[in-house]
PDB file of C-alpha atoms in Angstrom:
ATOM      1  CA  UNK A   5    -128.594-137.823-194.944  1.00 76.00           C
ATOM      2  CA  UNK A   6    -128.638-138.902-191.320  1.00 83.00           C
ATOM      3  CA  UNK A   7    -131.677-136.807-190.359  1.00 82.00           C
ATOM      4  CA  UNK A   8    -133.699-138.369-193.177  1.00 85.00           C
ATOM      5  CA  UNK A   9    -132.465-141.834-192.204  1.00 90.00           C
ATOM      6  CA  UNK A  10    -133.479-141.397-188.560  1.00 90.00           C
ATOM      7  CA  UNK A  11    -136.799-139.831-189.503  1.00 86.00           C
ATOM      8  CA  UNK A  12    -137.712-142.639-191.874  1.00 90.00           C
ATOM      9  CA  UNK A  13    -136.579-145.348-189.447  1.00 93.00           C
ATOM     10  CA  UNK A  14    -137.957-143.726-186.301  1.00 91.00           C
ATOM     11  CA  UNK A  15    -140.203-146.636-185.272  1.00 92.00           C
ATOM     12  CA  UNK A  16    -137.471-149.194-185.899  1.00 94.00           C
ATOM     13  CA  UNK A  17    -134.954-147.196-183.861  1.00 92.00           C
ATOM     14  CA  UNK A  18    -137.364-146.883-180.939  1.00 90.00           C
ATOM     15  CA  UNK A  19    -138.242-150.582-181.089  1.00 91.00           C
ATOM     16  CA  UNK A  20    -134.600-151.675-181.273  1.00 92.00           C
ATOM     17  CA  UNK A  21    -133.622-149.336-178.468  1.00 87.00           C
ATOM     18  CA  UNK A  22    -136.345-150.776-176.258  1.00 84.00           C
ATOM     19  CA  UNK A  23    -135.140-154.290-177.015  1.00 86.00           C
ATOM     20  CA  UNK A  24    -131.571-153.303-176.214  1.00 86.00           C
ATOM     21  CA  UNK A  25    -132.636-151.694-172.937  1.00 80.00           C
ATOM     22  CA  UNK A  26    -134.686-154.725-171.874  1.00 79.00           C
ATOM     23  CA  UNK A  27    -131.887-157.166-172.675  1.00 84.00           C
ATOM     24  CA  UNK A  28    -129.052-155.415-170.871  1.00 78.00           C
ATOM     25  CA  UNK A  29    -127.978-157.169-167.644  1.00 77.00           C
ATOM     26  CA  UNK A  30    -127.178-153.951-165.774  1.00 70.00           C
ATOM     27  CA  UNK A  31    -128.399-151.481-164.643  1.00 69.00           C
ATOM     28  CA  UNK A  32    -131.906-152.722-163.918  1.00 67.00           C
ATOM     29  CA  UNK A  33    -134.636-151.708-166.347  1.00 65.00           C
ATOM     30  CA  UNK A  34    -137.948-150.049-165.556  1.00 62.00           C
ATOM     31  CA  UNK A  35    -140.954-150.874-167.818  1.00 61.00           C
ATOM     32  CA  UNK A  36    -141.527-147.293-169.053  1.00 58.00           C
ATOM     33  CA  UNK A  37    -137.879-146.209-169.073  1.00 60.00           C
ATOM     34  CA  UNK A  38    -137.700-145.268-172.771  1.00 63.00           C
ATOM     35  CA  UNK A  39    -141.336-144.484-173.464  1.00 72.00           C
ATOM     36  CA  UNK A  40    -140.938-140.694-173.399  1.00 71.00           C
ATOM     37  CA  UNK A  41    -137.230-139.893-173.512  1.00 66.00           C
ATOM     38  CA  UNK A  42    -136.302-141.745-176.707  1.00 73.00           C
ATOM     39  CA  UNK A  43    -139.079-140.388-178.985  1.00 81.00           C
ATOM     40  CA  UNK A  44    -138.509-136.822-177.781  1.00 74.00           C
ATOM     41  CA  UNK A  45    -134.763-137.042-178.231  1.00 72.00           C
ATOM     42  CA  UNK A  46    -135.046-138.527-181.707  1.00 78.00           C
ATOM     43  CA  UNK A  47    -137.463-135.806-182.776  1.00 79.00           C
ATOM     44  CA  UNK A  48    -135.096-133.041-181.721  1.00 70.00           C
ATOM     45  CA  UNK A  49    -132.077-134.915-183.044  1.00 74.00           C
ATOM     46  CA  UNK A  50    -133.640-135.090-186.508  1.00 79.00           C
ATOM     47  CA  UNK A  51    -134.361-131.364-186.401  1.00 73.00           C
ATOM     48  CA  UNK A  52    -130.810-130.621-185.254  1.00 69.00           C
ATOM     49  CA  UNK A  53    -129.278-132.673-188.045  1.00 72.00           C
ATOM     50  CA  UNK A  54    -131.576-131.130-190.636  1.00 74.00           C
ATOM     51  CA  UNK A  55    -130.795-127.563-189.605  1.00 68.00           C
ATOM     52  CA  UNK A  56    -127.071-128.330-189.576  1.00 66.00           C
ATOM     53  CA  UNK A  57    -127.341-128.428-193.366  1.00 65.00           C
ATOM     54  CA  UNK A  58    -128.901-124.952-193.476  1.00 68.00           C
ATOM     55  CA  UNK A  59    -127.784-121.493-192.359  1.00 62.00           C
ATOM     56  CA  UNK A  60    -130.058-121.637-189.281  1.00 63.00           C
ATOM     57  CA  UNK A  61    -128.419-123.837-186.661  1.00 58.00           C
ATOM     58  CA  UNK A  62    -130.702-125.436-184.105  1.00 57.00           C
ATOM     59  CA  UNK A  63    -130.507-123.759-180.664  1.00 63.00           C
ATOM     60  CA  UNK A  64    -127.801-125.558-178.683  1.00 58.00           C
ATOM     61  CA  UNK A  65    -129.844-125.576-175.491  1.00 68.00           C
ATOM     62  CA  UNK A  66    -132.876-127.299-177.022  1.00 69.00           C
ATOM     63  CA  UNK A  67    -131.397-130.804-176.753  1.00 68.00           C
ATOM     64  CA  UNK A  68    -130.089-129.968-173.283  1.00 69.00           C
ATOM     65  CA  UNK A  69    -133.468-128.682-172.091  1.00 74.00           C
ATOM     66  CA  UNK A  70    -135.185-131.845-173.310  1.00 69.00           C
ATOM     67  CA  UNK A  71    -132.511-133.983-171.682  1.00 68.00           C
ATOM     68  CA  UNK A  72    -132.938-132.082-168.416  1.00 72.00           C
ATOM     69  CA  UNK A  73    -136.676-132.789-168.521  1.00 74.00           C
ATOM     70  CA  UNK A  74    -135.875-136.433-169.174  1.00 66.00           C
ATOM     71  CA  UNK A  75    -133.534-136.413-166.176  1.00 66.00           C
ATOM     72  CA  UNK A  76    -136.314-135.049-163.959  1.00 72.00           C
ATOM     73  CA  UNK A  77    -138.787-137.603-165.310  1.00 71.00           C
ATOM     74  CA  UNK A  78    -136.548-140.600-164.683  1.00 66.00           C
ATOM     75  CA  UNK A  79    -135.688-139.295-161.215  1.00 64.00           C
ATOM     76  CA  UNK A  80    -139.369-138.978-160.302  1.00 71.00           C
ATOM     77  CA  UNK A  81    -139.937-142.471-161.693  1.00 68.00           C
ATOM     78  CA  UNK A  82    -137.225-143.867-159.456  1.00 68.00           C
ATOM     79  CA  UNK A  83    -134.568-144.485-162.139  1.00 69.00           C
ATOM     80  CA  UNK A  84    -130.854-144.224-161.359  1.00 74.00           C
ATOM     81  CA  UNK A  85    -128.297-142.007-163.056  1.00 73.00           C
ATOM     82  CA  UNK A  86    -126.716-145.150-164.549  1.00 77.00           C
ATOM     83  CA  UNK A  87    -129.985-145.913-166.311  1.00 76.00           C
ATOM     84  CA  UNK A  88    -130.048-142.398-167.786  1.00 73.00           C
ATOM     85  CA  UNK A  89    -126.545-142.733-169.219  1.00 79.00           C
ATOM     86  CA  UNK A  90    -127.168-146.225-170.582  1.00 82.00           C
ATOM     87  CA  UNK A  91    -130.461-145.157-172.196  1.00 78.00           C
ATOM     88  CA  UNK A  92    -128.743-142.524-174.324  1.00 79.00           C
ATOM     89  CA  UNK A  93    -125.864-144.863-175.079  1.00 84.00           C
ATOM     90  CA  UNK A  94    -128.342-147.453-176.325  1.00 87.00           C
ATOM     91  CA  UNK A  95    -129.894-144.851-178.641  1.00 85.00           C
ATOM     92  CA  UNK A  96    -126.522-144.101-180.234  1.00 86.00           C
ATOM     93  CA  UNK A  97    -125.634-147.764-180.672  1.00 89.00           C
ATOM     94  CA  UNK A  98    -129.042-148.522-182.176  1.00 92.00           C
ATOM     95  CA  UNK A  99    -128.785-145.730-184.754  1.00 91.00           C
ATOM     96  CA  UNK A 100    -125.245-146.743-185.683  1.00 89.00           C
ATOM     97  CA  UNK A 101    -126.075-150.455-185.971  1.00 92.00           C
ATOM     98  CA  UNK A 102    -129.170-149.793-188.077  1.00 94.00           C
ATOM     99  CA  UNK A 103    -127.235-147.481-190.384  1.00 91.00           C
ATOM    100  CA  UNK A 104    -124.581-150.179-190.881  1.00 90.00           C
ATOM    101  CA  UNK A 105    -127.231-152.840-191.558  1.00 92.00           C
ATOM    102  CA  UNK A 106    -128.893-150.685-194.205  1.00 92.00           C
ATOM    103  CA  UNK A 107    -125.608-149.290-195.535  1.00 89.00           C
ATOM    104  CA  UNK A 108    -126.974-145.784-195.157  1.00 88.00           C
ATOM    105  CA  UNK A 109    -124.757-143.033-196.645  1.00 81.00           C
ATOM    106  CA  UNK A 110    -123.888-141.038-193.519  1.00 82.00           C
ATOM    107  CA  UNK A 111    -121.107-138.430-193.552  1.00 84.00           C
ATOM    108  CA  UNK A 112    -118.423-137.943-190.915  1.00 85.00           C
ATOM    109  CA  UNK A 113    -119.874-134.500-190.082  1.00 84.00           C
ATOM    110  CA  UNK A 114    -123.282-136.037-189.422  1.00 83.00           C
ATOM    111  CA  UNK A 115    -121.791-138.597-187.059  1.00 83.00           C
ATOM    112  CA  UNK A 116    -119.964-135.783-185.267  1.00 83.00           C
ATOM    113  CA  UNK A 117    -123.278-133.957-184.876  1.00 80.00           C
ATOM    114  CA  UNK A 118    -124.901-137.134-183.567  1.00 83.00           C
ATOM    115  CA  UNK A 119    -122.169-137.601-180.973  1.00 83.00           C
ATOM    116  CA  UNK A 120    -122.315-133.930-179.971  1.00 80.00           C
ATOM    117  CA  UNK A 121    -126.061-134.132-179.429  1.00 77.00           C
ATOM    118  CA  UNK A 122    -125.689-137.317-177.410  1.00 78.00           C
ATOM    119  CA  UNK A 123    -122.928-135.783-175.277  1.00 79.00           C
ATOM    120  CA  UNK A 124    -125.119-132.766-174.554  1.00 75.00           C
ATOM    121  CA  UNK A 125    -128.114-134.935-173.759  1.00 74.00           C
ATOM    122  CA  UNK A 126    -126.185-137.187-171.379  1.00 76.00           C
ATOM    123  CA  UNK A 127    -124.493-134.276-169.609  1.00 78.00           C
ATOM    124  CA  UNK A 128    -127.736-132.343-169.091  1.00 75.00           C
ATOM    125  CA  UNK A 129    -129.737-135.388-168.031  1.00 73.00           C
ATOM    126  CA  UNK A 130    -127.095-136.485-165.522  1.00 77.00           C
ATOM    127  CA  UNK A 131    -126.746-132.940-164.162  1.00 80.00           C
ATOM    128  CA  UNK A 132    -130.495-132.551-163.698  1.00 77.00           C
ATOM    129  CA  UNK A 133    -130.755-136.006-162.142  1.00 74.00           C
ATOM    130  CA  UNK A 134    -127.974-135.163-159.665  1.00 76.00           C
ATOM    131  CA  UNK A 135    -129.534-131.785-158.854  1.00 80.00           C
ATOM    132  CA  UNK A 136    -132.932-133.343-158.224  1.00 76.00           C
ATOM    133  CA  UNK A 137    -131.391-136.034-156.031  1.00 76.00           C
ATOM    134  CA  UNK A 138    -129.561-133.415-153.965  1.00 78.00           C
ATOM    135  CA  UNK A 139    -132.741-131.382-153.555  1.00 79.00           C
ATOM    136  CA  UNK A 140    -134.670-134.449-152.452  1.00 76.00           C
ATOM    137  CA  UNK A 141    -132.028-135.380-149.883  1.00 75.00           C
ATOM    138  CA  UNK A 142    -131.928-131.805-148.630  1.00 77.00           C
ATOM    139  CA  UNK A 143    -135.713-131.727-148.242  1.00 75.00           C
ATOM    140  CA  UNK A 144    -135.651-135.025-146.339  1.00 77.00           C
ATOM    141  CA  UNK A 145    -132.924-133.706-144.034  1.00 79.00           C
ATOM    142  CA  UNK A 146    -134.868-130.500-143.365  1.00 80.00           C
ATOM    143  CA  UNK A 147    -137.984-132.526-142.583  1.00 80.00           C
ATOM    144  CA  UNK A 148    -136.045-134.774-140.201  1.00 80.00           C
ATOM    145  CA  UNK A 149    -134.468-131.803-138.429  1.00 81.00           C
ATOM    146  CA  UNK A 150    -137.852-130.087-138.186  1.00 84.00           C
ATOM    147  CA  UNK A 151    -139.394-133.174-136.609  1.00 83.00           C
ATOM    148  CA  UNK A 152    -136.546-133.392-134.080  1.00 83.00           C
ATOM    149  CA  UNK A 153    -136.877-129.685-133.270  1.00 85.00           C
ATOM    150  CA  UNK A 154    -140.609-130.089-132.618  1.00 84.00           C
ATOM    151  CA  UNK A 155    -139.943-132.991-130.253  1.00 87.00           C
ATOM    152  CA  UNK A 156    -137.311-130.980-128.389  1.00 87.00           C
ATOM    153  CA  UNK A 157    -139.577-127.948-128.137  1.00 86.00           C
ATOM    154  CA  UNK A 158    -142.514-129.971-126.807  1.00 87.00           C
ATOM    155  CA  UNK A 159    -140.417-131.636-124.116  1.00 88.00           C
ATOM    156  CA  UNK A 160    -138.760-128.347-123.195  1.00 87.00           C
ATOM    157  CA  UNK A 161    -142.098-126.512-122.929  1.00 86.00           C
ATOM    158  CA  UNK A 162    -143.459-129.241-120.671  1.00 89.00           C
ATOM    159  CA  UNK A 163    -140.365-129.068-118.467  1.00 89.00           C
ATOM    160  CA  UNK A 164    -140.593-125.250-118.225  1.00 89.00           C
ATOM    161  CA  UNK A 165    -144.278-125.348-117.243  1.00 86.00           C
ATOM    162  CA  UNK A 166    -143.597-127.954-114.592  1.00 87.00           C
ATOM    163  CA  UNK A 167    -140.628-125.968-113.276  1.00 88.00           C
ATOM    164  CA  UNK A 168    -142.640-122.756-112.957  1.00 84.00           C
ATOM    165  CA  UNK A 169    -145.381-124.628-111.114  1.00 84.00           C
ATOM    166  CA  UNK A 170    -142.855-126.060-108.685  1.00 87.00           C
ATOM    167  CA  UNK A 171    -141.140-122.707-108.317  1.00 86.00           C
ATOM    168  CA  UNK A 172    -144.339-121.116-106.988  1.00 82.00           C
ATOM    169  CA  UNK A 173    -144.271-123.621-104.148  1.00 81.00           C
ATOM    170  CA  UNK A 174    -147.872-124.683-104.622  1.00 71.00           C
ATOM    171  CA  UNK A 175    -146.934-128.343-105.075  1.00 80.00           C
ATOM    172  CA  UNK A 176    -144.179-130.597-103.756  1.00 83.00           C
ATOM    173  CA  UNK A 177    -141.202-131.673-105.867  1.00 85.00           C
ATOM    174  CA  UNK A 178    -141.957-135.327-105.168  1.00 87.00           C
ATOM    175  CA  UNK A 179    -145.520-135.080-106.472  1.00 86.00           C
ATOM    176  CA  UNK A 180    -147.064-135.493-109.926  1.00 88.00           C
ATOM    177  CA  UNK A 181    -145.685-132.186-111.241  1.00 87.00           C
ATOM    178  CA  UNK A 182    -142.189-133.195-110.162  1.00 88.00           C
ATOM    179  CA  UNK A 183    -142.660-136.470-112.033  1.00 89.00           C
ATOM    180  CA  UNK A 184    -143.695-134.558-115.175  1.00 90.00           C
ATOM    181  CA  UNK A 185    -140.552-132.435-114.916  1.00 90.00           C
ATOM    182  CA  UNK A 186    -138.421-135.529-114.501  1.00 90.00           C
ATOM    183  CA  UNK A 187    -139.964-137.279-117.507  1.00 89.00           C
ATOM    184  CA  UNK A 188    -139.530-134.174-119.646  1.00 89.00           C
ATOM    185  CA  UNK A 189    -135.866-133.855-118.736  1.00 91.00           C
ATOM    186  CA  UNK A 190    -135.281-137.542-119.464  1.00 90.00           C
ATOM    187  CA  UNK A 191    -137.044-137.142-122.805  1.00 88.00           C
ATOM    188  CA  UNK A 192    -134.789-134.192-123.653  1.00 89.00           C
ATOM    189  CA  UNK A 193    -131.709-136.232-122.808  1.00 88.00           C
ATOM    190  CA  UNK A 194    -132.897-139.129-124.977  1.00 88.00           C
ATOM    191  CA  UNK A 195    -133.602-136.813-127.919  1.00 86.00           C
ATOM    192  CA  UNK A 196    -130.156-135.239-127.661  1.00 87.00           C
ATOM    193  CA  UNK A 197    -128.462-138.651-127.351  1.00 87.00           C
ATOM    194  CA  UNK A 198    -130.398-139.983-130.336  1.00 85.00           C
ATOM    195  CA  UNK A 199    -129.509-136.959-132.447  1.00 82.00           C
ATOM    196  CA  UNK A 200    -125.823-137.242-131.561  1.00 82.00           C
ATOM    197  CA  UNK A 201    -125.872-140.962-132.438  1.00 83.00           C
ATOM    198  CA  UNK A 202    -127.444-140.230-135.840  1.00 78.00           C
ATOM    199  CA  UNK A 203    -124.841-137.572-136.557  1.00 76.00           C
ATOM    200  CA  UNK A 204    -122.019-139.968-135.694  1.00 78.00           C
ATOM    201  CA  UNK A 205    -123.493-142.709-137.878  1.00 77.00           C
ATOM    202  CA  UNK A 206    -123.901-140.362-140.832  1.00 70.00           C
ATOM    203  CA  UNK A 207    -120.332-139.161-140.375  1.00 70.00           C
ATOM    204  CA  UNK A 208    -119.155-142.763-140.470  1.00 65.00           C
ATOM    205  CA  UNK A 209    -117.522-142.543-137.080  1.00 52.00           C
ATOM    206  CA  UNK A 210    -117.780-145.059-134.260  1.00 52.00           C
ATOM    207  CA  UNK A 211    -116.812-143.968-130.794  1.00 53.00           C
ATOM    208  CA  UNK A 212    -116.690-145.860-127.510  1.00 59.00           C
ATOM    209  CA  UNK A 213    -119.000-144.330-124.908  1.00 57.00           C
ATOM    210  CA  UNK A 214    -119.117-145.165-121.226  1.00 62.00           C
ATOM    211  CA  UNK A 215    -122.597-146.241-120.111  1.00 54.00           C
ATOM    212  CA  UNK A 216    -124.008-146.659-116.647  1.00 58.00           C
ATOM    213  CA  UNK A 217    -125.242-150.185-115.936  1.00 51.00           C
TER     214      UNK A 217
END
């Protein structure tokens, strides 16, 4: 049976998978890419295949939950979604090649179960990887906007304080307080211009703008 074959050849499957991962030309390979994901997946795959032969099917979300954890792990380690997909593909090819080499008696139903588990694992890992990437980008955008808002607030507060001082008539507009107001207003203009430029670049639009020389 396939579960017994995988269980008895666990070390060989892991070793061959690592060799396959290291030898592939693309995508790039990280040193610890298959250290955790492959052993965990094989363990749950064996249990899934074993319980398929009984009246107690393995919970369908168990493989998916493990794959989602693997997706989070590879994301935090800096791996790409292509690496996630190729890792699981390498596992399938390794199991199949080893079974052919040893002429292991594997049924069509067992191969269907193997492919189903791999499909679930890939889908969940890719989904979790994409979700984590989106969250990270969102957090970076919020941090950038917060930093810009703080800069705008600081310059605006300085300009308001200088304006109120000038409004009382205690100092002249051409003095130091007037200079502070001028610098604050210029800083506000620069921040707004910079923000608008960043928005245009992110939107992929280039516009001609008239500048004073």
